[in-house]
Coordinates of C-alpha atoms and ligand atoms in Angstrom, one line a residue:
Chain S
M12 CA 121.1 141.3 173.9
S13 CA 118.8 144.2 173.3
I14 CA 119.4 147.2 175.4
I15 CA 115.7 148.0 175.7
E16 CA 113.3 145.2 175.8
I17 CA 109.6 145.7 176.1
R18 CA 107.3 142.7 176.5
G19 CA 103.5 142.5 176.5
L20 CA 102.9 146.0 177.6
H21 CA 99.4 147.1 178.3
K22 CA 98.1 150.4 179.7
R23 CA 94.5 151.6 179.9
F24 CA 93.2 155.0 180.8
N25 CA 89.6 155.1 181.7
G26 CA 88.6 152.4 179.3
V27 CA 90.9 153.6 176.5
E28 CA 93.6 151.1 175.6
A29 CA 96.6 153.5 175.2
V30 CA 99.1 150.7 174.8
S31 CA 97.9 147.3 173.9
G32 CA 100.2 144.3 174.0
L33 CA 103.4 146.0 172.8
D34 CA 106.6 144.2 172.2
L35 CA 109.7 146.1 171.3
D36 CA 113.5 145.6 171.2
V37 CA 116.2 148.2 170.7
E38 CA 119.7 147.2 170.0
E39 CA 122.7 148.8 171.5
G40 CA 124.0 151.7 169.4
E41 CA 121.1 152.1 167.0
I42 CA 118.7 154.9 166.4
Y43 CA 115.2 153.5 166.7
G44 CA 112.3 155.5 165.4
F45 CA 109.0 155.1 167.2
L46 CA 106.5 156.2 164.8
G47 CA 102.8 156.7 165.1
P48 CA 99.9 159.2 164.6
N49 CA 98.6 161.4 167.4
G50 CA 97.2 159.4 170.2
A51 CA 98.9 156.2 169.1
G52 CA 100.4 155.6 172.6
K53 CA 104.0 156.7 172.0
T54 CA 104.3 159.0 175.0
T55 CA 102.5 156.5 177.2
T56 CA 105.0 153.8 176.3
I57 CA 107.9 156.2 176.9
R58 CA 106.6 157.2 180.3
I59 CA 106.3 153.6 181.3
M60 CA 109.9 153.1 180.1
I61 CA 111.1 155.9 182.4
G62 CA 109.0 154.6 185.3
L63 CA 106.8 157.7 185.5
I64 CA 103.7 155.6 185.1
D65 CA 103.1 152.0 185.8
P66 CA 101.8 149.6 183.2
D67 CA 98.8 147.4 183.8
Q68 CA 100.7 144.5 182.4
G69 CA 104.0 143.7 180.8
T70 CA 107.6 144.6 181.5
V71 CA 110.3 147.0 180.4
E72 CA 113.9 146.0 180.8
I73 CA 116.7 148.4 180.1
S74 CA 120.2 147.1 180.2
G75 CA 118.8 143.9 181.5
R76 CA 117.1 145.5 184.5
N77 CA 113.4 145.8 185.2
V78 CA 112.6 149.5 185.4
R79 CA 110.0 149.1 188.0
E80 CA 112.4 147.4 190.4
H81 CA 115.6 149.3 189.6
G82 CA 114.1 152.6 188.6
S83 CA 116.7 154.9 189.9
S84 CA 119.7 152.9 188.8
V85 CA 118.2 152.4 185.4
R86 CA 117.5 156.2 185.1
R87 CA 121.2 156.9 185.8
E88 CA 122.0 155.5 182.3
I89 CA 119.2 157.4 180.5
G90 CA 118.8 160.9 179.2
Y91 CA 115.2 161.7 178.7
L92 CA 113.6 164.5 176.7
P93 CA 109.9 164.8 177.7
E94 CA 107.3 165.6 175.0
K95 CA 106.7 169.0 176.6
V96 CA 110.0 169.7 178.4
S97 CA 109.7 172.2 181.2
F98 CA 112.2 173.6 183.6
Y99 CA 112.0 175.6 186.9
G100 CA 110.7 178.9 185.5
N101 CA 112.1 181.0 188.3
L102 CA 115.6 179.5 188.1
S103 CA 118.1 180.5 185.4
V104 CA 119.3 178.2 182.7
E105 CA 122.5 177.7 184.6
E106 CA 120.8 177.0 187.9
N107 CA 118.5 174.5 186.3
M108 CA 121.4 172.7 184.8
E109 CA 123.3 172.7 188.1
F110 CA 120.3 171.3 189.9
L111 CA 119.9 168.5 187.4
C112 CA 123.6 167.7 187.6
E113 CA 123.3 167.4 191.3
M114 CA 120.4 165.0 190.8
K115 CA 122.6 162.8 188.6
R116 CA 125.5 163.3 191.0
C117 CA 127.9 164.2 188.3
P118 CA 130.4 167.1 188.1
K119 CA 129.1 170.5 187.1
D120 CA 132.0 171.3 184.9
M121 CA 130.3 169.7 181.9
I122 CA 127.6 172.4 182.0
D123 CA 129.8 174.9 180.3
G124 CA 130.5 172.5 177.5
L125 CA 126.9 171.6 177.0
L126 CA 125.7 175.2 177.0
H127 CA 128.3 176.0 174.5
E128 CA 127.5 173.0 172.3
F129 CA 123.8 173.9 172.4
E130 CA 124.4 177.6 171.7
L131 CA 122.9 178.7 175.0
E132 CA 125.8 180.4 176.5
E133 CA 124.5 183.9 176.1
H134 CA 121.2 182.8 177.8
R135 CA 122.7 181.1 180.8
R136 CA 121.5 183.8 183.2
K137 CA 118.1 184.0 181.8
K138 CA 115.2 182.6 183.8
S139 CA 114.1 179.5 182.0
K140 CA 110.6 180.8 181.8
H141 CA 111.9 183.5 179.5
L142 CA 113.4 181.1 176.9
S143 CA 111.8 180.7 173.5
K144 CA 110.4 177.3 172.5
G145 CA 113.5 176.6 170.4
M146 CA 115.9 177.5 173.2
T147 CA 113.8 175.4 175.7
Q148 CA 114.0 172.5 173.4
R149 CA 117.7 172.9 172.9
L150 CA 118.2 173.1 176.7
G151 CA 115.9 170.0 176.9
I152 CA 118.2 168.0 174.7
A153 CA 121.3 169.4 176.4
Q154 CA 120.0 168.2 179.8
T155 CA 119.7 164.6 178.4
L156 CA 123.5 164.6 178.0
I157 CA 124.1 165.3 181.7
G158 CA 126.2 162.5 183.1
D159 CA 126.9 161.2 179.6
P160 CA 124.3 158.5 179.5
D161 CA 124.4 155.6 177.0
I162 CA 120.8 155.7 176.2
L163 CA 118.7 158.7 175.0
I164 CA 115.0 158.6 175.0
L165 CA 113.6 161.5 173.1
D166 CA 109.8 162.1 172.8
E167 CA 109.3 164.1 169.6
P168 CA 112.5 166.0 169.7
T169 CA 111.8 168.2 166.7
A170 CA 108.1 169.0 167.3
G171 CA 107.1 172.7 167.1
L172 CA 110.5 173.9 166.0
D173 CA 111.3 176.1 162.9
P174 CA 113.1 174.4 160.0
N175 CA 116.5 175.8 161.0
I176 CA 116.4 174.5 164.5
R177 CA 114.8 171.3 163.3
R178 CA 117.8 170.7 161.0
W179 CA 120.2 171.6 163.7
V180 CA 118.6 169.2 166.1
K181 CA 118.6 166.4 163.6
K182 CA 122.3 167.0 163.0
K183 CA 122.9 166.9 166.7
I184 CA 121.0 163.6 167.0
N185 CA 123.1 162.1 164.3
S186 CA 126.3 163.2 165.9
L187 CA 125.2 161.6 169.2
K188 CA 124.6 158.3 167.4
D189 CA 128.2 158.6 166.1
Q190 CA 129.3 158.9 169.7
G191 CA 127.9 155.4 170.1
K192 CA 124.7 156.3 172.0
T193 CA 121.6 154.3 171.7
I194 CA 118.8 156.6 170.7
F195 CA 115.1 155.9 170.9
L196 CA 113.0 158.7 169.4
S197 CA 109.3 159.1 168.8
S198 CA 107.8 161.1 166.0
H199 CA 104.9 161.4 163.8
V200 CA 106.9 163.2 161.1
L201 CA 107.7 160.3 158.8
S202 CA 110.4 161.9 156.7
E203 CA 112.3 162.7 159.8
V204 CA 112.3 159.2 161.2
Q205 CA 113.4 158.1 157.8
E206 CA 116.2 160.5 157.7
L207 CA 117.5 159.8 161.2
C208 CA 116.7 156.2 162.0
E209 CA 117.9 152.9 161.0
R210 CA 115.0 150.9 162.3
V211 CA 111.4 151.9 162.9
G212 CA 108.4 150.6 164.7
V213 CA 105.0 151.9 163.5
L214 CA 102.5 152.2 166.3
N215 CA 98.8 152.7 166.0
E216 CA 96.2 152.5 168.7
G217 CA 98.7 151.0 171.1
K218 CA 99.7 148.2 168.7
M219 CA 102.9 147.7 166.7
L220 CA 101.8 147.5 163.1
A221 CA 105.2 146.9 161.6
E222 CA 108.8 147.0 162.7
D223 CA 111.7 146.8 160.4
M224 CA 114.8 148.5 159.0
V225 CA 113.7 151.8 157.3
D226 CA 114.9 150.5 153.9
S227 CA 113.3 147.1 154.0
L228 CA 110.1 148.5 155.3
G229 CA 109.8 150.2 151.9
E230 CA 110.7 147.1 150.0
K231 CA 108.3 145.0 152.0
F232 CA 105.4 147.2 151.0
A233 CA 106.6 147.3 147.4
L234 CA 106.7 151.0 147.4
K235 CA 107.2 152.9 144.2
D236 CA 109.3 155.9 143.2
R237 CA 107.4 158.9 142.2
L238 CA 108.6 160.5 139.0
E239 CA 107.7 163.9 137.8
F240 CA 108.5 165.2 134.3
K241 CA 108.3 168.6 132.6
V242 CA 108.0 167.3 129.1
E243 CA 106.7 168.3 125.7
P244 CA 104.3 167.5 124.2
I245 CA 102.9 166.4 127.5
G246 CA 99.6 164.9 126.2
E247 CA 101.3 162.5 123.9
A248 CA 103.9 161.6 126.5
F249 CA 101.0 160.7 128.8
D250 CA 99.3 158.6 126.3
M251 CA 102.4 156.7 125.5
L252 CA 103.5 156.0 129.2
E253 CA 100.0 155.1 130.2
K254 CA 100.3 152.0 128.0
L255 CA 103.4 150.7 129.8
D256 CA 102.6 148.0 132.3
Y257 CA 105.2 149.0 134.8
V258 CA 103.9 152.5 135.0
E259 CA 101.3 153.2 137.7
R260 CA 98.9 156.0 138.4
P261 CA 100.1 158.4 135.7
R262 CA 98.4 161.8 135.8
L263 CA 98.9 165.4 134.9
F264 CA 99.6 167.6 137.8
K265 CA 100.3 171.4 137.6
G266 CA 101.5 171.1 134.1
N267 CA 103.8 168.1 135.0
L268 CA 103.5 164.5 134.2
V269 CA 103.5 162.5 137.4
L270 CA 103.7 158.7 137.7
Y271 CA 104.9 155.9 139.9
C272 CA 107.0 152.9 139.2
K273 CA 109.4 150.6 140.8
G274 CA 112.8 152.0 141.5
E275 CA 114.7 149.8 139.0
R276 CA 112.3 150.7 136.2
K277 CA 112.6 154.5 136.3
V278 CA 115.5 154.4 133.8
D279 CA 113.3 152.6 131.4
V280 CA 110.7 155.4 131.6
I281 CA 113.3 158.0 130.8
R282 CA 114.6 155.9 127.9
E283 CA 111.1 155.6 126.5
L284 CA 110.6 159.3 126.6
I285 CA 113.9 160.0 124.9
D286 CA 113.4 157.3 122.3
G287 CA 110.0 158.7 121.6
G288 CA 111.6 162.0 120.7
F289 CA 110.0 163.9 123.6
D290 CA 111.6 167.1 125.0
I291 CA 112.4 166.6 128.7
H292 CA 113.0 170.0 130.3
D293 CA 113.2 168.8 133.8
F294 CA 112.5 165.8 136.0
H295 CA 112.3 164.9 139.6
V296 CA 112.4 161.6 141.4
K297 CA 111.1 161.0 144.9
E298 CA 112.0 157.8 146.6
P299 CA 109.3 156.0 148.4
D300 CA 108.9 157.2 152.0
L301 CA 107.3 156.2 155.2
E302 CA 104.5 158.5 154.4
E303 CA 103.3 155.8 152.1
V304 CA 103.9 152.9 154.5
F305 CA 102.2 154.8 157.1
V306 CA 99.1 155.6 155.1
R307 CA 98.9 152.0 154.0
L308 CA 99.3 150.6 157.5
T309 CA 97.0 152.9 159.4
D310 CA 94.4 153.2 156.7
G311 CA 93.5 149.6 156.6
G312 CA 95.2 149.2 153.3
R313 CA 92.9 151.6 151.5
G314 CA 95.9 153.8 150.4
Chain Q
M126 CA 134.9 161.6 217.1
K127 CA 134.2 158.3 215.5
Y128 CA 130.5 159.0 215.9
L129 CA 130.9 162.3 214.2
E130 CA 132.8 160.8 211.3
S131 CA 130.1 158.2 210.7
L132 CA 127.4 160.9 210.9
K133 CA 129.3 162.9 208.4
L134 CA 129.5 159.8 206.2
F135 CA 125.8 159.3 206.5
Y136 CA 124.9 162.8 205.5
S137 CA 127.3 162.8 202.6
S138 CA 125.6 159.8 201.1
D139 CA 124.1 160.3 197.6
M140 CA 120.7 160.2 199.1
W141 CA 121.3 163.1 201.5
K142 CA 123.1 165.0 198.8
R143 CA 120.1 164.8 196.6
I144 CA 117.8 165.7 199.5
F145 CA 119.9 168.7 200.2
S146 CA 120.0 169.7 196.5
V147 CA 116.2 169.6 196.3
A148 CA 116.0 171.6 199.5
K149 CA 118.4 174.2 198.2
K150 CA 116.4 174.5 195.0
E151 CA 113.2 175.1 197.0
I152 CA 114.9 177.7 199.1
R153 CA 116.2 179.5 196.0
Y154 CA 112.9 179.2 194.3
N155 CA 110.7 180.4 197.1
F156 CA 112.8 183.4 198.1
R157 CA 112.0 184.6 194.6
N158 CA 108.3 184.3 195.5
R159 CA 107.1 187.8 196.4
W160 CA 104.4 186.4 198.7
V161 CA 107.1 184.9 200.9
I162 CA 108.9 188.2 201.1
F163 CA 105.6 190.0 201.7
M164 CA 104.8 187.7 204.6
T165 CA 108.2 188.2 206.2
M166 CA 107.7 191.9 206.1
L167 CA 104.3 191.5 207.5
F168 CA 105.6 189.5 210.5
L169 CA 108.1 192.2 211.1
G170 CA 105.7 195.0 210.8
L171 CA 103.0 193.4 212.8
S172 CA 105.2 192.5 215.8
I173 CA 106.4 196.1 216.0
L174 CA 102.9 197.5 215.5
V175 CA 101.3 195.2 218.0
S176 CA 103.9 196.1 220.5
Y177 CA 103.4 199.8 220.1
Y178 CA 99.6 200.0 219.5
G179 CA 98.4 196.8 221.1
T180 CA 97.6 198.5 224.3
A181 CA 96.0 201.5 222.6
M182 CA 92.7 199.5 222.8
E183 CA 93.1 199.5 226.5
G184 CA 93.8 203.2 226.6
V185 CA 97.6 203.1 227.1
E186 CA 99.8 204.1 224.3
G187 CA 103.5 203.3 224.0
W188 CA 105.7 200.2 223.9
M189 CA 104.4 197.1 225.5
G190 CA 106.7 194.4 226.9
L191 CA 107.9 191.6 224.8
Q192 CA 105.9 189.1 226.9
E193 CA 102.6 191.0 226.5
T194 CA 103.4 191.4 222.8
V195 CA 103.4 187.7 222.5
V196 CA 99.9 187.5 223.9
Y197 CA 98.6 189.7 221.2
M198 CA 100.8 188.3 218.5
A199 CA 99.7 184.7 219.3
T200 CA 96.2 185.6 218.0
Y201 CA 97.5 186.6 214.6
I202 CA 100.4 184.1 214.3
E203 CA 97.8 181.4 214.7
Y204 CA 96.6 182.5 211.2
M205 CA 99.6 184.0 209.5
V206 CA 102.1 181.1 210.0
P207 CA 99.6 178.5 208.7
I208 CA 98.8 180.8 205.7
L209 CA 102.5 181.2 204.9
A210 CA 103.0 177.5 205.2
V211 CA 100.0 176.8 202.9
I212 CA 101.3 179.3 200.3
L213 CA 104.6 177.4 200.3
G214 CA 103.2 173.9 200.4
Y215 CA 99.9 173.6 198.5
S216 CA 101.4 173.9 195.0
T217 CA 104.8 172.4 195.5
I218 CA 104.0 169.0 194.0
V219 CA 100.9 169.7 192.0
R220 CA 102.2 172.7 190.2
E221 CA 105.4 170.9 189.1
C222 CA 103.3 167.9 187.9
E223 CA 101.1 170.3 185.9
D224 CA 103.9 172.3 184.3
G225 CA 106.0 169.2 183.5
S226 CA 109.1 170.0 185.6
M227 CA 108.2 167.0 187.8
E228 CA 108.3 164.7 184.8
L229 CA 111.8 165.9 184.1
L230 CA 113.0 165.6 187.7
L231 CA 111.6 162.1 188.1
S232 CA 113.4 161.0 185.0
Y233 CA 116.6 161.5 187.0
P234 CA 118.0 158.9 189.3
V235 CA 116.2 160.3 192.4
E236 CA 113.7 158.5 194.6
R237 CA 110.4 160.2 195.0
G238 CA 110.8 160.0 198.8
E239 CA 114.0 162.0 198.4
V240 CA 112.1 164.7 196.4
L241 CA 109.5 164.9 199.2
A242 CA 112.0 165.0 202.0
G243 CA 114.0 167.7 200.2
K244 CA 111.0 169.8 199.5
F245 CA 109.7 169.6 203.0
L246 CA 113.2 170.5 204.4
G247 CA 113.6 173.4 202.0
L248 CA 110.1 174.8 202.6
W249 CA 110.5 174.5 206.3
I250 CA 113.8 176.3 206.1
V251 CA 112.1 179.1 204.1
L252 CA 109.3 179.4 206.6
S253 CA 111.7 179.3 209.5
I254 CA 113.9 182.1 208.0
S255 CA 110.8 184.2 207.3
V256 CA 109.4 183.7 210.8
V257 CA 112.7 184.1 212.6
V258 CA 113.7 187.2 210.6
G259 CA 110.2 188.7 210.9
L260 CA 109.5 188.0 214.5
G261 CA 113.2 188.1 215.5
A262 CA 113.8 191.6 214.1
G263 CA 110.5 192.7 215.6
G264 CA 111.6 191.3 219.0
F265 CA 114.9 193.0 218.7
V266 CA 113.3 196.4 218.1
I267 CA 110.9 195.9 221.0
S268 CA 113.5 194.7 223.5
S269 CA 115.6 197.7 222.8
M270 CA 112.6 200.0 223.6
V271 CA 111.4 198.4 226.8
E272 CA 112.9 197.2 230.1
D273 CA 112.9 193.8 231.7
V274 CA 113.0 191.6 228.7
V275 CA 112.4 187.9 229.1
L276 CA 113.9 186.6 225.9
A277 CA 113.6 182.9 226.6
E278 CA 109.8 183.1 226.3
Y279 CA 110.1 185.0 223.1
Y280 CA 112.5 182.4 221.7
L281 CA 110.0 179.7 222.6
F282 CA 107.3 181.7 220.9
I283 CA 109.3 181.9 217.7
L284 CA 110.2 178.2 217.9
S285 CA 106.6 177.2 218.5
A286 CA 105.6 179.2 215.4
V287 CA 108.2 177.4 213.4
I288 CA 106.9 174.0 214.5
L289 CA 103.3 175.0 213.8
G290 CA 104.5 176.1 210.3
G291 CA 106.1 172.7 209.9
V292 CA 102.7 171.0 210.6
Y293 CA 101.0 173.1 208.0
I294 CA 103.7 172.6 205.4
S295 CA 103.4 168.9 205.9
I296 CA 99.6 168.9 205.6
S297 CA 99.5 171.2 202.5
M298 CA 102.3 169.1 200.9
M299 CA 100.1 166.1 201.4
L300 CA 97.2 167.8 199.7
S301 CA 99.6 168.8 196.9
V302 CA 100.3 165.2 196.3
I303 CA 96.7 164.1 196.6
F304 CA 95.2 166.6 194.1
T305 CA 95.8 166.6 190.4
N306 CA 95.2 170.4 189.9
S307 CA 96.5 173.3 191.9
T308 CA 93.1 174.9 192.3
S309 CA 91.7 171.9 194.2
A310 CA 94.9 171.6 196.2
M311 CA 94.5 175.3 197.2
S312 CA 90.9 175.0 198.1
A313 CA 91.6 171.9 200.2
S314 CA 94.4 173.8 202.0
I315 CA 92.2 176.7 202.7
F316 CA 89.6 174.4 204.1
V317 CA 92.2 172.9 206.4
L318 CA 93.1 176.4 207.6
F319 CA 89.5 177.1 208.5
L320 CA 89.0 173.6 209.8
F321 CA 91.4 173.9 212.7
T322 CA 90.4 177.5 213.5
F323 CA 86.8 178.7 213.0
I324 CA 85.2 175.4 212.1
W325 CA 86.9 173.8 215.1
L326 CA 85.9 176.4 217.6
F327 CA 82.3 176.4 216.5
S328 CA 82.1 172.6 216.4
M329 CA 83.6 172.4 219.9
Y330 CA 81.1 174.9 221.1
A331 CA 78.3 172.9 219.5
I332 CA 79.6 169.7 221.0
A333 CA 79.8 171.2 224.4
E334 CA 76.3 172.7 224.1
I335 CA 74.8 169.5 223.0
T336 CA 76.4 167.2 225.5
F337 CA 77.2 168.8 228.8
G338 CA 76.5 172.5 228.3
W339 CA 78.9 175.4 227.6
E340 CA 78.6 176.6 231.2
M341 CA 80.8 173.7 232.3
V342 CA 83.6 174.9 229.9
E343 CA 83.2 178.5 231.2
A344 CA 83.5 177.2 234.7
G345 CA 86.6 175.4 233.7
R346 CA 85.1 171.9 234.5
P347 CA 84.4 170.2 231.2
P348 CA 84.9 166.4 231.1
Q349 CA 88.3 165.0 230.3
W350 CA 87.4 163.8 226.8
Y351 CA 86.6 167.3 225.8
F352 CA 90.3 168.2 226.3
L353 CA 91.5 165.1 224.7
I354 CA 89.6 165.9 221.5
Q355 CA 91.3 169.3 221.5
L356 CA 94.6 167.5 221.2
L357 CA 93.6 166.3 217.7
N358 CA 93.9 169.9 216.5
P359 CA 97.5 171.1 215.9
V360 CA 96.5 174.7 216.5
M361 CA 95.2 173.8 219.9
L362 CA 98.3 171.9 220.6
W363 CA 100.4 174.9 219.7
Y364 CA 98.2 177.2 221.8
T365 CA 98.4 174.9 224.7
L366 CA 102.2 174.7 224.3
L367 CA 102.3 178.5 224.5
A368 CA 99.9 178.7 227.4
L369 CA 101.9 176.2 229.4
N370 CA 105.1 178.2 229.0
I371 CA 104.4 181.9 228.6
V372 CA 103.3 183.4 231.8
P373 CA 101.2 186.3 230.5
L374 CA 99.5 184.1 228.0
R375 CA 98.5 181.7 230.8
D376 CA 97.1 184.6 232.8
W377 CA 95.2 185.8 229.8
A378 CA 93.9 182.3 229.0
L379 CA 92.8 181.9 232.6
E380 CA 91.1 185.2 232.6
F381 CA 89.0 184.3 229.5
G382 CA 88.4 180.8 230.5
G383 CA 87.7 178.0 228.0
K384 CA 91.3 177.5 227.1
E385 CA 92.5 177.1 230.6
P386 CA 95.8 175.3 230.4
E387 CA 96.2 174.1 233.9
I388 CA 93.5 171.6 233.5
H389 CA 95.6 169.8 230.8
P390 CA 97.4 167.0 232.5
Y391 CA 100.0 167.3 229.8
D392 CA 103.3 169.0 229.7
T393 CA 105.3 170.9 227.1
W394 CA 107.1 167.8 225.8
V395 CA 103.8 166.0 225.1
M396 CA 102.6 169.0 223.1
I397 CA 105.8 169.1 221.1
A398 CA 105.7 165.3 220.5
L399 CA 102.1 165.5 219.3
L400 CA 103.0 168.4 217.0
I401 CA 105.9 166.4 215.6
I402 CA 103.5 163.5 215.0
W403 CA 101.4 166.0 213.1
I404 CA 104.4 166.7 210.9
A405 CA 105.4 163.1 210.4
V406 CA 102.0 161.5 209.6
P407 CA 101.1 163.7 206.6
L408 CA 104.6 163.3 205.3
L409 CA 104.4 159.5 205.6
I410 CA 101.1 159.5 203.8
S411 CA 102.5 161.8 201.1
E412 CA 105.4 159.4 200.6
R413 CA 103.0 156.5 200.1
L414 CA 100.8 158.4 197.7
F415 CA 103.5 160.1 195.8
D416 CA 105.2 156.7 195.1
K417 CA 102.0 155.5 193.4
K418 CA 101.3 158.7 191.7
Q419 CA 101.2 158.6 187.9
I420 CA 103.2 161.4 186.4
D421 CA 101.4 162.3 183.2
Ligands
ATP624 N1 96.7 160.5 181.7 C1 95.9 160.1 180.8 N2 94.6 160.0 181.1 C2 93.7 159.5 180.2 N3 94.1 159.2 178.9 C3 95.3 159.3 178.6 C4 96.3 159.8 179.5 N4 97.5 159.8 178.8 C5 97.3 159.4 177.6 N5 96.0 159.1 177.4 C6 95.3 158.6 176.2 O1 96.1 157.5 175.7 C7 96.2 157.5 174.3 C8 97.7 157.6 173.9 O2 98.2 158.8 174.2 P1 99.8 159.2 174.0 O3 100.0 160.5 174.6 O4 100.6 158.0 174.5 O5 99.8 159.2 172.4 P2 101.1 159.7 171.5 O6 101.3 158.6 170.5 O7 102.2 160.2 172.3 O8 100.4 160.9 170.7 P3 101.1 162.3 170.2 O9 101.7 162.0 168.9 O10 99.9 163.2 170.0 O11 102.0 162.8 171.2 C9 95.4 158.7 173.9 O12 94.1 158.3 173.5 C10 95.3 159.6 175.1 O13 94.2 160.4 175.1
MG625 MG1 103.1 161.9 172.5

């Protein structure tokens, strides 16, 4: 049984269909990536899941319970990171955490551990309005773990963070998965979802465009590896490779030779170059990523 | 004993614990609000000032009795307590919805009604502390300076101010639920402040003039319905409550006419009951509206 089950969800805001007939399932223990461009309806869907707004149609069930009917008992099992998380500015980090602990009716002795884990110990007496964006976001994720919930719903957990903190957050999310938590996270950063998630749903204009395992999504769309060579003489190499039928879109880019081909043919390309007596100074392979799936799906197939 | 036990059990339920937690948070939060501190100091300062200088207008300088002080203070408490209540209440929901902390709070296993109840309780406690400290300390200074102190009436005065504050907290919290931005909520609250004071007085005057003539009011013989309308106004209820119970205020009201308490066929308890209805109704409306409110 899926732990999160969304059926036929619709939500309209003054004539705009923000969510339009969405179905979605998340299995226990997986990291599900909810992917979509700005305005796709991710936040709206998540708010409906939490019970912050009501859908016009459709149902959300979490752990087999309808969130509209069992709101507060469902929320007991959820840790939620809002898109723009905000605390009580006049209260300190510690006071905010204590208050939230009281709301979940769980012991406060876990606060120390969480503040330590999220490297906020030295800021515990700071008023939360004086925290930087990165600290606020870390506190935001820390608070989702209050009461040790089984399900984490994170709305763009890495948005607006610098690369270091971003990496740190991603590591944290991975370790939470290892603890057996079910994680539902939204993002419009494709590489991130690819790195973190096992399964993704691609949302656009309130509709699910595709939903699959990260890997098979690539296969399904017959995505190609991107190869980049520093090779000499480059012109002749280009002429030769261009003639191969499994090589696609070859071009010269910043003094490099760039081309696309299926993953299993890339060895053949290299062999051709070596057999042809070319000097390969360097090369670089980029596996197909969701960027490509995304562009294809949301661009009406033009990509 | 058994009764006490079950009462203890009731208040230690999760629901009450969450309500008390929200209340505690509000108390903490608002005592860091410098306006609340400022208003408390103002209550304190004004009660002392009024006592000392209040009679200066009448040519007598020096300390005035506690009872007489109440008469003068009633005229500014009528504005100050509602203003403090509005400062506390108007933004309490709408600001948190705007800044996103409400979204976080409501993602926790707490019912929206509990949030409202906790907020009301907390804000009312803040207001009560401010009023009791401000007026109480003022009263203490005065009673040590003058003789024949009637403390009971002063206590009633403080209590009535706390109840009036409760009404305005309830009303402004309701506006805080209704409006989706703090500026509108504040404007609406200010309108309510004027509604039950200036606007009310002018309207009642106009109504009297148009229907039976203001002379009747001055002569203390307006029709019954004219008084019944007054009972719709919490400030008038509060004023009547005071006038019914505080002797110098009654004398003063009699002297100036128009607000003559003896014509009211109602007693203290009716006034208190009506004020409590004024607290309960906006709270119930808030509960209904907040439950439907979309947090986005
Ligand atoms: N309260 C609201 N009132 C009116 N329109 C809204 C409201 N909330 C969302 N919308 C609209 O619904 C659509 C979906 O918005 P939503 O915030 O769910 O997108 P999103 O996928 O989270 O985007 P982003 O990646 O930018 O966060 C948008 O067109 C947005 O303008
Ligand atoms: Mg969003």
